PDB file of C-alpha atoms in Angstrom:
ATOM      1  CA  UNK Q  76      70.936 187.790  41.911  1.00 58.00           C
ATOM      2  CA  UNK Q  77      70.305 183.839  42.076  1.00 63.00           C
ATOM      3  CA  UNK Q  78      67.295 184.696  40.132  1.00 72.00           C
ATOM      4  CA  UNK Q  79      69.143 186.677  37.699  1.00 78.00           C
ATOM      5  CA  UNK Q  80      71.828 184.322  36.767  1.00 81.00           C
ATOM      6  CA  UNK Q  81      69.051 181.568  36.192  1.00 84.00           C
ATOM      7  CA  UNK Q  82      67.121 183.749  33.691  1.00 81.00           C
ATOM      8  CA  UNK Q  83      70.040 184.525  31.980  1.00 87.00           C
ATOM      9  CA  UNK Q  84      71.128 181.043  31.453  1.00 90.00           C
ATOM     10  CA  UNK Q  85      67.671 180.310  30.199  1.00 91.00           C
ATOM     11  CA  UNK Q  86      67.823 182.635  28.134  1.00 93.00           C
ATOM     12  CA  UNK Q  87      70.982 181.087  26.651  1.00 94.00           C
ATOM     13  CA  UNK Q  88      69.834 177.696  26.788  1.00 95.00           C
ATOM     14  CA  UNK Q  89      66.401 178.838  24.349  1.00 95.00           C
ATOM     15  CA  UNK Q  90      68.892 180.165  22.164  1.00 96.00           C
ATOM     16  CA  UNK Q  91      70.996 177.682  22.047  1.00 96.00           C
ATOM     17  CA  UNK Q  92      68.646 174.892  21.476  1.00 96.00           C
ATOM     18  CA  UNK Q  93      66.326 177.656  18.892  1.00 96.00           C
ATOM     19  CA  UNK Q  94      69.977 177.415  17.009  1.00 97.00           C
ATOM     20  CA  UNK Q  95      70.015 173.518  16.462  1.00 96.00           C
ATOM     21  CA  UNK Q  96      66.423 173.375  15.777  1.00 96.00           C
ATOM     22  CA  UNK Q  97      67.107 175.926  12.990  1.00 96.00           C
ATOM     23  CA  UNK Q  98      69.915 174.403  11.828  1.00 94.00           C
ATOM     24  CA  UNK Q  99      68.452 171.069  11.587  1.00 93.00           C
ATOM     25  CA  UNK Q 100      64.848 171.969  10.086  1.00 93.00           C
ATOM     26  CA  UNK Q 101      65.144 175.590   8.724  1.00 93.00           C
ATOM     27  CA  UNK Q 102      63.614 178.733  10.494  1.00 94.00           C
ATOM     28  CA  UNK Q 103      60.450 178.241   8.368  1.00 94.00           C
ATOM     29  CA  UNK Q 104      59.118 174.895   9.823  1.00 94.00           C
ATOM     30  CA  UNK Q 105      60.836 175.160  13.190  1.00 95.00           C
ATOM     31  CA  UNK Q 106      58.196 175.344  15.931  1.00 94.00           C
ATOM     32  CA  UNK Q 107      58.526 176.655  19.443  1.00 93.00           C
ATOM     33  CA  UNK Q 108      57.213 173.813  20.901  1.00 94.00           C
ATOM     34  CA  UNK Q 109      60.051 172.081  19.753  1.00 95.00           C
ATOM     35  CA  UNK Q 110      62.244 174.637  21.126  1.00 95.00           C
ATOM     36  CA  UNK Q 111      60.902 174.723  23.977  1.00 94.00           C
ATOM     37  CA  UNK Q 112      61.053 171.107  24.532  1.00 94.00           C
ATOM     38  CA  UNK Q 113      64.642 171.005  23.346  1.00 95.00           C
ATOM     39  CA  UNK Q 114      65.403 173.362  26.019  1.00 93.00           C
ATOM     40  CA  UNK Q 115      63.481 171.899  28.476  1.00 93.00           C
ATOM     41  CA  UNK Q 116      61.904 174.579  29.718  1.00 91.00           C
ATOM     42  CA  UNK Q 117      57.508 175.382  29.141  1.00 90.00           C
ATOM     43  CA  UNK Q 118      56.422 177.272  26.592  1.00 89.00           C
ATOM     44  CA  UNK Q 119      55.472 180.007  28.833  1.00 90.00           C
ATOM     45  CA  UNK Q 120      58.967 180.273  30.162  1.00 88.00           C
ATOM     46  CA  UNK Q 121      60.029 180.455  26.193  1.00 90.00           C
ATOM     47  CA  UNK Q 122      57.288 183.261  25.597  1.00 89.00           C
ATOM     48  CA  UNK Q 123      58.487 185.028  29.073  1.00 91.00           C
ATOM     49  CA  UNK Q 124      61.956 186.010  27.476  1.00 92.00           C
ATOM     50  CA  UNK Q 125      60.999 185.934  23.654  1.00 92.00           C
ATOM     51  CA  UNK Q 126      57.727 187.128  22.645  1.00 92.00           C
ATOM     52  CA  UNK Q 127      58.141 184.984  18.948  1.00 93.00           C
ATOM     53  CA  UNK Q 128      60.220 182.530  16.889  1.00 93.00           C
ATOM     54  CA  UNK Q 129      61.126 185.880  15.022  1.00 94.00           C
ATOM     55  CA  UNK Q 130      62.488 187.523  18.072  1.00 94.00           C
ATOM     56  CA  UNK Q 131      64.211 184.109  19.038  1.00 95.00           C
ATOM     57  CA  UNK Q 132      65.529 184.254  15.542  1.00 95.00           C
ATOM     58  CA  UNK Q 133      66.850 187.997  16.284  1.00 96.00           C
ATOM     59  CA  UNK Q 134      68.487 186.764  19.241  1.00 96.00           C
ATOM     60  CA  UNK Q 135      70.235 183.894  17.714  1.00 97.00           C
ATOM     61  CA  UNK Q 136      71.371 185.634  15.056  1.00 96.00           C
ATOM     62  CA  UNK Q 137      73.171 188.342  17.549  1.00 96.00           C
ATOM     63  CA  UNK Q 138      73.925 185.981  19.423  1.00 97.00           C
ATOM     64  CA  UNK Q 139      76.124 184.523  16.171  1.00 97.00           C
ATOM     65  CA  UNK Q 140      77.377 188.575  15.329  1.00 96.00           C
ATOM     66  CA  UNK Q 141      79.049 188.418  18.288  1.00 96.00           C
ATOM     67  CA  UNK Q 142      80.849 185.545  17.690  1.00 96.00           C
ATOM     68  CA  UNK Q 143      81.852 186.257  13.754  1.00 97.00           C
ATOM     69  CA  UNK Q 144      83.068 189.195  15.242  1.00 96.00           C
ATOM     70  CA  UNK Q 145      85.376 187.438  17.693  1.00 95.00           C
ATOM     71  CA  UNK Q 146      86.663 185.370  14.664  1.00 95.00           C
ATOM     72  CA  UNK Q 147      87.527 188.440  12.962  1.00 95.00           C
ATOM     73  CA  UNK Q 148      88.613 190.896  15.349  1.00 91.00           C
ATOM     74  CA  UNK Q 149      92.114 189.098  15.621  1.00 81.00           C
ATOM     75  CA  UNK Q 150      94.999 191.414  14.814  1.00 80.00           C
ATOM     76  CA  UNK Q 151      97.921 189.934  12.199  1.00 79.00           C
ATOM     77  CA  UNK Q 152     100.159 187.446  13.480  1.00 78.00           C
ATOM     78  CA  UNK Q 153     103.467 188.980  14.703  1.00 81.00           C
ATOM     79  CA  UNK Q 154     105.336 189.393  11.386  1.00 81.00           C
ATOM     80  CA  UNK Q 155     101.937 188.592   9.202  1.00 86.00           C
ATOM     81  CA  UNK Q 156     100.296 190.930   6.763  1.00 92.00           C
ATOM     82  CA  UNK Q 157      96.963 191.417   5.843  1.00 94.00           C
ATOM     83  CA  UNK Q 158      96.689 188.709   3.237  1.00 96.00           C
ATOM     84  CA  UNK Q 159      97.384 186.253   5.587  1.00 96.00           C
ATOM     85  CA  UNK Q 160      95.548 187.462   8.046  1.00 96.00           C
ATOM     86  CA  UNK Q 161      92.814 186.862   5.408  1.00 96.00           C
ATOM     87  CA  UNK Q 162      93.838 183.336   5.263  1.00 97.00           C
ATOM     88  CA  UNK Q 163      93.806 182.886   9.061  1.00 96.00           C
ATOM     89  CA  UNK Q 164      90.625 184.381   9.818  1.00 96.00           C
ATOM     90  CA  UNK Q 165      88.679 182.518   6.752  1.00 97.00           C
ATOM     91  CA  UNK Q 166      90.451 179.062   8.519  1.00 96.00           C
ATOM     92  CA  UNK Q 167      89.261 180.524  11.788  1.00 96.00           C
ATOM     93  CA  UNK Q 168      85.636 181.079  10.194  1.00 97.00           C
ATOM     94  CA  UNK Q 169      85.584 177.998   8.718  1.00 96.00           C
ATOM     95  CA  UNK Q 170      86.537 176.139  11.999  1.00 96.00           C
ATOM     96  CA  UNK Q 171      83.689 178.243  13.702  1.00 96.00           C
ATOM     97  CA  UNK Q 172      81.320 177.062  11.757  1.00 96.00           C
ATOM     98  CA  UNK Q 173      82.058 173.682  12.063  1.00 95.00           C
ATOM     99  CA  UNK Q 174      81.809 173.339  15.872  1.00 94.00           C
ATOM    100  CA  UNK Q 175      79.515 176.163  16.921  1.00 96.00           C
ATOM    101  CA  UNK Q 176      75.495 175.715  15.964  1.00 96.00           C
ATOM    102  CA  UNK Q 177      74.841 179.030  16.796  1.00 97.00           C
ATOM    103  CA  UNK Q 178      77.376 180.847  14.452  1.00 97.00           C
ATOM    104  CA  UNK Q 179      76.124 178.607  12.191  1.00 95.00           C
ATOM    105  CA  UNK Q 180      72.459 179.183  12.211  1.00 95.00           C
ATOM    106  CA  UNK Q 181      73.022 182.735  12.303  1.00 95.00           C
ATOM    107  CA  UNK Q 182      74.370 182.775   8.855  1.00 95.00           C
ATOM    108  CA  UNK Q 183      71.817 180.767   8.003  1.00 93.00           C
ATOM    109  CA  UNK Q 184      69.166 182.970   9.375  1.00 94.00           C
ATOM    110  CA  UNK Q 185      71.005 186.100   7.929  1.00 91.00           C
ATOM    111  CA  UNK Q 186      69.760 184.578   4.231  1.00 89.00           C
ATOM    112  CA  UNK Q 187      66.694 183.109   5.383  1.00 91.00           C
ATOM    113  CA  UNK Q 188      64.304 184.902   2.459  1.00 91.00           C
ATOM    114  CA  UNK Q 189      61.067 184.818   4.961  1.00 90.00           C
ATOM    115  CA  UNK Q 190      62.781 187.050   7.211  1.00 89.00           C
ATOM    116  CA  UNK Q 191      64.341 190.333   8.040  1.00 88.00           C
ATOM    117  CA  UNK Q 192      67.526 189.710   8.674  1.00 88.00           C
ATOM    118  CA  UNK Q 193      68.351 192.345  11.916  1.00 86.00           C
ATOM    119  CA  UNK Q 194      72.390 192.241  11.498  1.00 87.00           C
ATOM    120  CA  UNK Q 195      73.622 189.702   8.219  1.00 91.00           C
ATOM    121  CA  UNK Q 196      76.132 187.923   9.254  1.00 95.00           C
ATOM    122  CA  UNK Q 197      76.954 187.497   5.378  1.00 94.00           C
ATOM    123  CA  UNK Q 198      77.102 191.579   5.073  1.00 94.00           C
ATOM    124  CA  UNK Q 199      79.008 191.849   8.396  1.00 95.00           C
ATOM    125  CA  UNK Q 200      81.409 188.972   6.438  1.00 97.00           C
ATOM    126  CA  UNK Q 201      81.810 190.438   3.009  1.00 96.00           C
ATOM    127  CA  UNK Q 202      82.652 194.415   4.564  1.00 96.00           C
ATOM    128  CA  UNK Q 203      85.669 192.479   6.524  1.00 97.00           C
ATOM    129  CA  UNK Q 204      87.040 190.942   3.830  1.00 97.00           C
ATOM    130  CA  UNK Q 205      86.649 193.782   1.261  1.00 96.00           C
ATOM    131  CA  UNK Q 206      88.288 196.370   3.898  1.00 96.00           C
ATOM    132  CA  UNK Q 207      91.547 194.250   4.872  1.00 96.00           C
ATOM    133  CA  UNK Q 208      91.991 193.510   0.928  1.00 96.00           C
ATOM    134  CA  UNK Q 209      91.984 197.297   0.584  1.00 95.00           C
ATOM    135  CA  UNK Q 210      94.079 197.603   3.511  1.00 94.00           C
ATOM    136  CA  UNK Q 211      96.278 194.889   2.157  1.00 95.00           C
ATOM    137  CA  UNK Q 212      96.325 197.314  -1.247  1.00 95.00           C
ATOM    138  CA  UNK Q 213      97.420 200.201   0.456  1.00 95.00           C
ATOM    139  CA  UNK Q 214     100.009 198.230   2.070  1.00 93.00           C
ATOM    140  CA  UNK Q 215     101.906 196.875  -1.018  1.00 93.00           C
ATOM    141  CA  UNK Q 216     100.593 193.154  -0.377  1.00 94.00           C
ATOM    142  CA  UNK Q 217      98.433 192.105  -3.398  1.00 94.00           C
ATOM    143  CA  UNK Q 218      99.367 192.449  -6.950  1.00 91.00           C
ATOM    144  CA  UNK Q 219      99.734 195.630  -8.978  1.00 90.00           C
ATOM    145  CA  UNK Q 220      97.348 194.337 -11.606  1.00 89.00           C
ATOM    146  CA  UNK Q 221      95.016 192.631  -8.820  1.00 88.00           C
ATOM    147  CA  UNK Q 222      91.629 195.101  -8.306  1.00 90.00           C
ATOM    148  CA  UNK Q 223      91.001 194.422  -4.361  1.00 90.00           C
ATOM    149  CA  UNK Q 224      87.382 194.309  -5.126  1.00 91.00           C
ATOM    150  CA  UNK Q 225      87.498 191.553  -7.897  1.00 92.00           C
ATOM    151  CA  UNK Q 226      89.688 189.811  -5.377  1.00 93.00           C
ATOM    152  CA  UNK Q 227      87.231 190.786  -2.194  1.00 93.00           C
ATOM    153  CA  UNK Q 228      84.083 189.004  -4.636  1.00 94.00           C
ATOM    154  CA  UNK Q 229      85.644 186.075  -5.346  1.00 94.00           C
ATOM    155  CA  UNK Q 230      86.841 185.444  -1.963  1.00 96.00           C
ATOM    156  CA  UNK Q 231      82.962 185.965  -0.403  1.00 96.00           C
ATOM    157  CA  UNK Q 232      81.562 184.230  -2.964  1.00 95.00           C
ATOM    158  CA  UNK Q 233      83.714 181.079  -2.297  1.00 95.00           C
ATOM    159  CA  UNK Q 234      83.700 181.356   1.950  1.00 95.00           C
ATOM    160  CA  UNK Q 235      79.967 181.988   1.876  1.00 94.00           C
ATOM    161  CA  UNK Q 236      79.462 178.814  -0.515  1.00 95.00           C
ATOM    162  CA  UNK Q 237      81.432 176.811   1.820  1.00 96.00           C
ATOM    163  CA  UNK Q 238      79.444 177.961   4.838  1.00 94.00           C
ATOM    164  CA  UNK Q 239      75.995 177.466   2.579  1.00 92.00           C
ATOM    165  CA  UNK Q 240      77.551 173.502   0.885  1.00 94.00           C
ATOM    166  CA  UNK Q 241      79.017 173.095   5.068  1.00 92.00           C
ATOM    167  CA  UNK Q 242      75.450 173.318   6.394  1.00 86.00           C
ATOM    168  CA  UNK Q 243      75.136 169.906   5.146  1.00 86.00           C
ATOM    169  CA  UNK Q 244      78.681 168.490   4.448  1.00 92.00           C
ATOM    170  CA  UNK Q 245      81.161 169.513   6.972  1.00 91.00           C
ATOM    171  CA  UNK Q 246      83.654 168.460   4.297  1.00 94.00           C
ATOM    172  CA  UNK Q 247      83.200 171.989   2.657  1.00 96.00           C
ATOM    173  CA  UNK Q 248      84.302 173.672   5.819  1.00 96.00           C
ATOM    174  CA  UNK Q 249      87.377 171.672   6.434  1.00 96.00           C
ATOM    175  CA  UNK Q 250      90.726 173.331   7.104  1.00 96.00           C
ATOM    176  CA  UNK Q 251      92.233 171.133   3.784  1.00 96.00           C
ATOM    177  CA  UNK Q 252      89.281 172.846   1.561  1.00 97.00           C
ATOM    178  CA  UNK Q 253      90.084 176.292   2.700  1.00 97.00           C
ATOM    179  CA  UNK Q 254      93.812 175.178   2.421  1.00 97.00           C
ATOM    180  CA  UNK Q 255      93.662 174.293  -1.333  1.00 97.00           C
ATOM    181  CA  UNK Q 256      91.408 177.282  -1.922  1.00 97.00           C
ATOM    182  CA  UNK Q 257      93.969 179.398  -1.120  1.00 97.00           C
ATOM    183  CA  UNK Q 258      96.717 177.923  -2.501  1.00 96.00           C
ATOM    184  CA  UNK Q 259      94.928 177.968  -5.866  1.00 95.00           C
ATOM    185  CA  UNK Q 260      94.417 181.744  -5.261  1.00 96.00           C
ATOM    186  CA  UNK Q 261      97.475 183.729  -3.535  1.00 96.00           C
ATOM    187  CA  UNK Q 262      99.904 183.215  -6.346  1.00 94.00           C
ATOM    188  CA  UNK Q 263      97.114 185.272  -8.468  1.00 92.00           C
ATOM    189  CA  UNK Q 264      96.746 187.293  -5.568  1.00 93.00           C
ATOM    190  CA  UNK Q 265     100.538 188.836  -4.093  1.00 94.00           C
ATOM    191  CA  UNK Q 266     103.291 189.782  -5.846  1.00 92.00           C
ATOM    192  CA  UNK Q 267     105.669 186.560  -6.056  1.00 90.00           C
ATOM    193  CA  UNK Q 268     108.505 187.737  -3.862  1.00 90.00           C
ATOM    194  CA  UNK Q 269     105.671 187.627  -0.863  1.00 90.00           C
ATOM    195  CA  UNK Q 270     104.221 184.372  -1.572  1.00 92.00           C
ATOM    196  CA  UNK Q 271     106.920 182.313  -0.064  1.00 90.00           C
ATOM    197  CA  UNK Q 272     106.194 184.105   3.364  1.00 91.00           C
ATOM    198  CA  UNK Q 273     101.980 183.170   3.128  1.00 94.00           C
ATOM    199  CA  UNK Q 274     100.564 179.947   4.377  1.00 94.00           C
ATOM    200  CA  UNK Q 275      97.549 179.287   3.025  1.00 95.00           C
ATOM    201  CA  UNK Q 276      97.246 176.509   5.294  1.00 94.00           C
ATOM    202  CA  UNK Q 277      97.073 179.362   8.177  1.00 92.00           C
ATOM    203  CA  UNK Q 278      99.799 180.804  10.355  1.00 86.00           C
ATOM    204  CA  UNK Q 279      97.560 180.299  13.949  1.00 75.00           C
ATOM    205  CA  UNK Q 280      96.501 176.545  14.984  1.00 65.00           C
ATOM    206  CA  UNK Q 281      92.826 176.191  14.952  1.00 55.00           C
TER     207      UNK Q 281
END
């Protein structure tokens, strides 16, 4: 068992420290040496649990999945609709991203061109956001001449440029840029009777 528990948390450690190094110098020059190093562990303890950078680079990235997925998991707030749960989750991405390395470079990795990406975190991200908007539709939330998919694109195209322009300037992934995109878009968005009840600054602390 004591054996166990210390492979596991190398295991974690390689892809942990595989994260930063991909984060700092992109999966294509990243070497496993420098991993390894990172890590602290030898090269043949790297090559015991991953056979590649590639199957590092797997790991890392599902190793991120499961953490997007905690992010957006989260029910509404008591009393809170779909639309802002939109808002909170995005501010709950964004906050993510900021702090976490390996979330990060799994969105990185999930657009990395010289790879196969083996779950897309930026997929995984635009299928949320397009199924609470229709959700949000069916529920009476957005605006009768709103189209939840013109809404869903413009929403993904603006969260995964803040997580792309973040990378390098956690400005972009503040919770006052996400604030000010959203209160330039919900009073396009819901009907003006609900937009008094929305915060776009986010209805859960982050």
């Amino acid at each position: 068992m004591v054996k166990q528990e210390r492979a596991a948390r190398t295991r974690e450690t390689l892809i942990r420290s595989a994260a930063q190094i991909f984060d700092r110098e992109g999966f294509p020059v990243a070497s496993l040496n420098g991993i390894s190093s990172l890590a602290g562990v030898s090269n043949g303890a790297l090559h015991f649990h991953f056979a590649s950078k590639a199957a590092l680079a797997d790991a890392v990235e599902a190793a991120a999945l499961t953490r997007l997925l905690a992010v957006t998991d989260l029910g509404p707030a008591p009393g809170a609709g779909r639309v802002q749960l939109l808002v909170d989750v995005t501010h709950g991405l964004a906050a993510a991203l900021r702090t976490d390395v390996v979330l990060r470079a799994g969105f990185e990795l999930s657009g990395e061109p010289s790879r196969v990406s083996r779950s897309d975190l930026r997929e995984r991200w635009r299928r949320w956001v397009e199924e609470t908007l229709e959700r949000a539709d069916a529920e009476g939330e957005l605006h009768p001449d709103v189209a939840a998919q013109d809404v869903g694109t413009a929403v993904v195209a603006a969260t995964v440029g803040f997580e792309v322009l973040g990378a390098r300037d956690a400005a972009w992934l503040s919770a006052s840029t996400v604030t000010r995109f959203w209160r330039l878009l919900l009073p396009t968005l819901v009907p003006a009777p609900l937009l008094a009840d929305l915060k776009a600054e986010g209805a859960r602390e982050q």
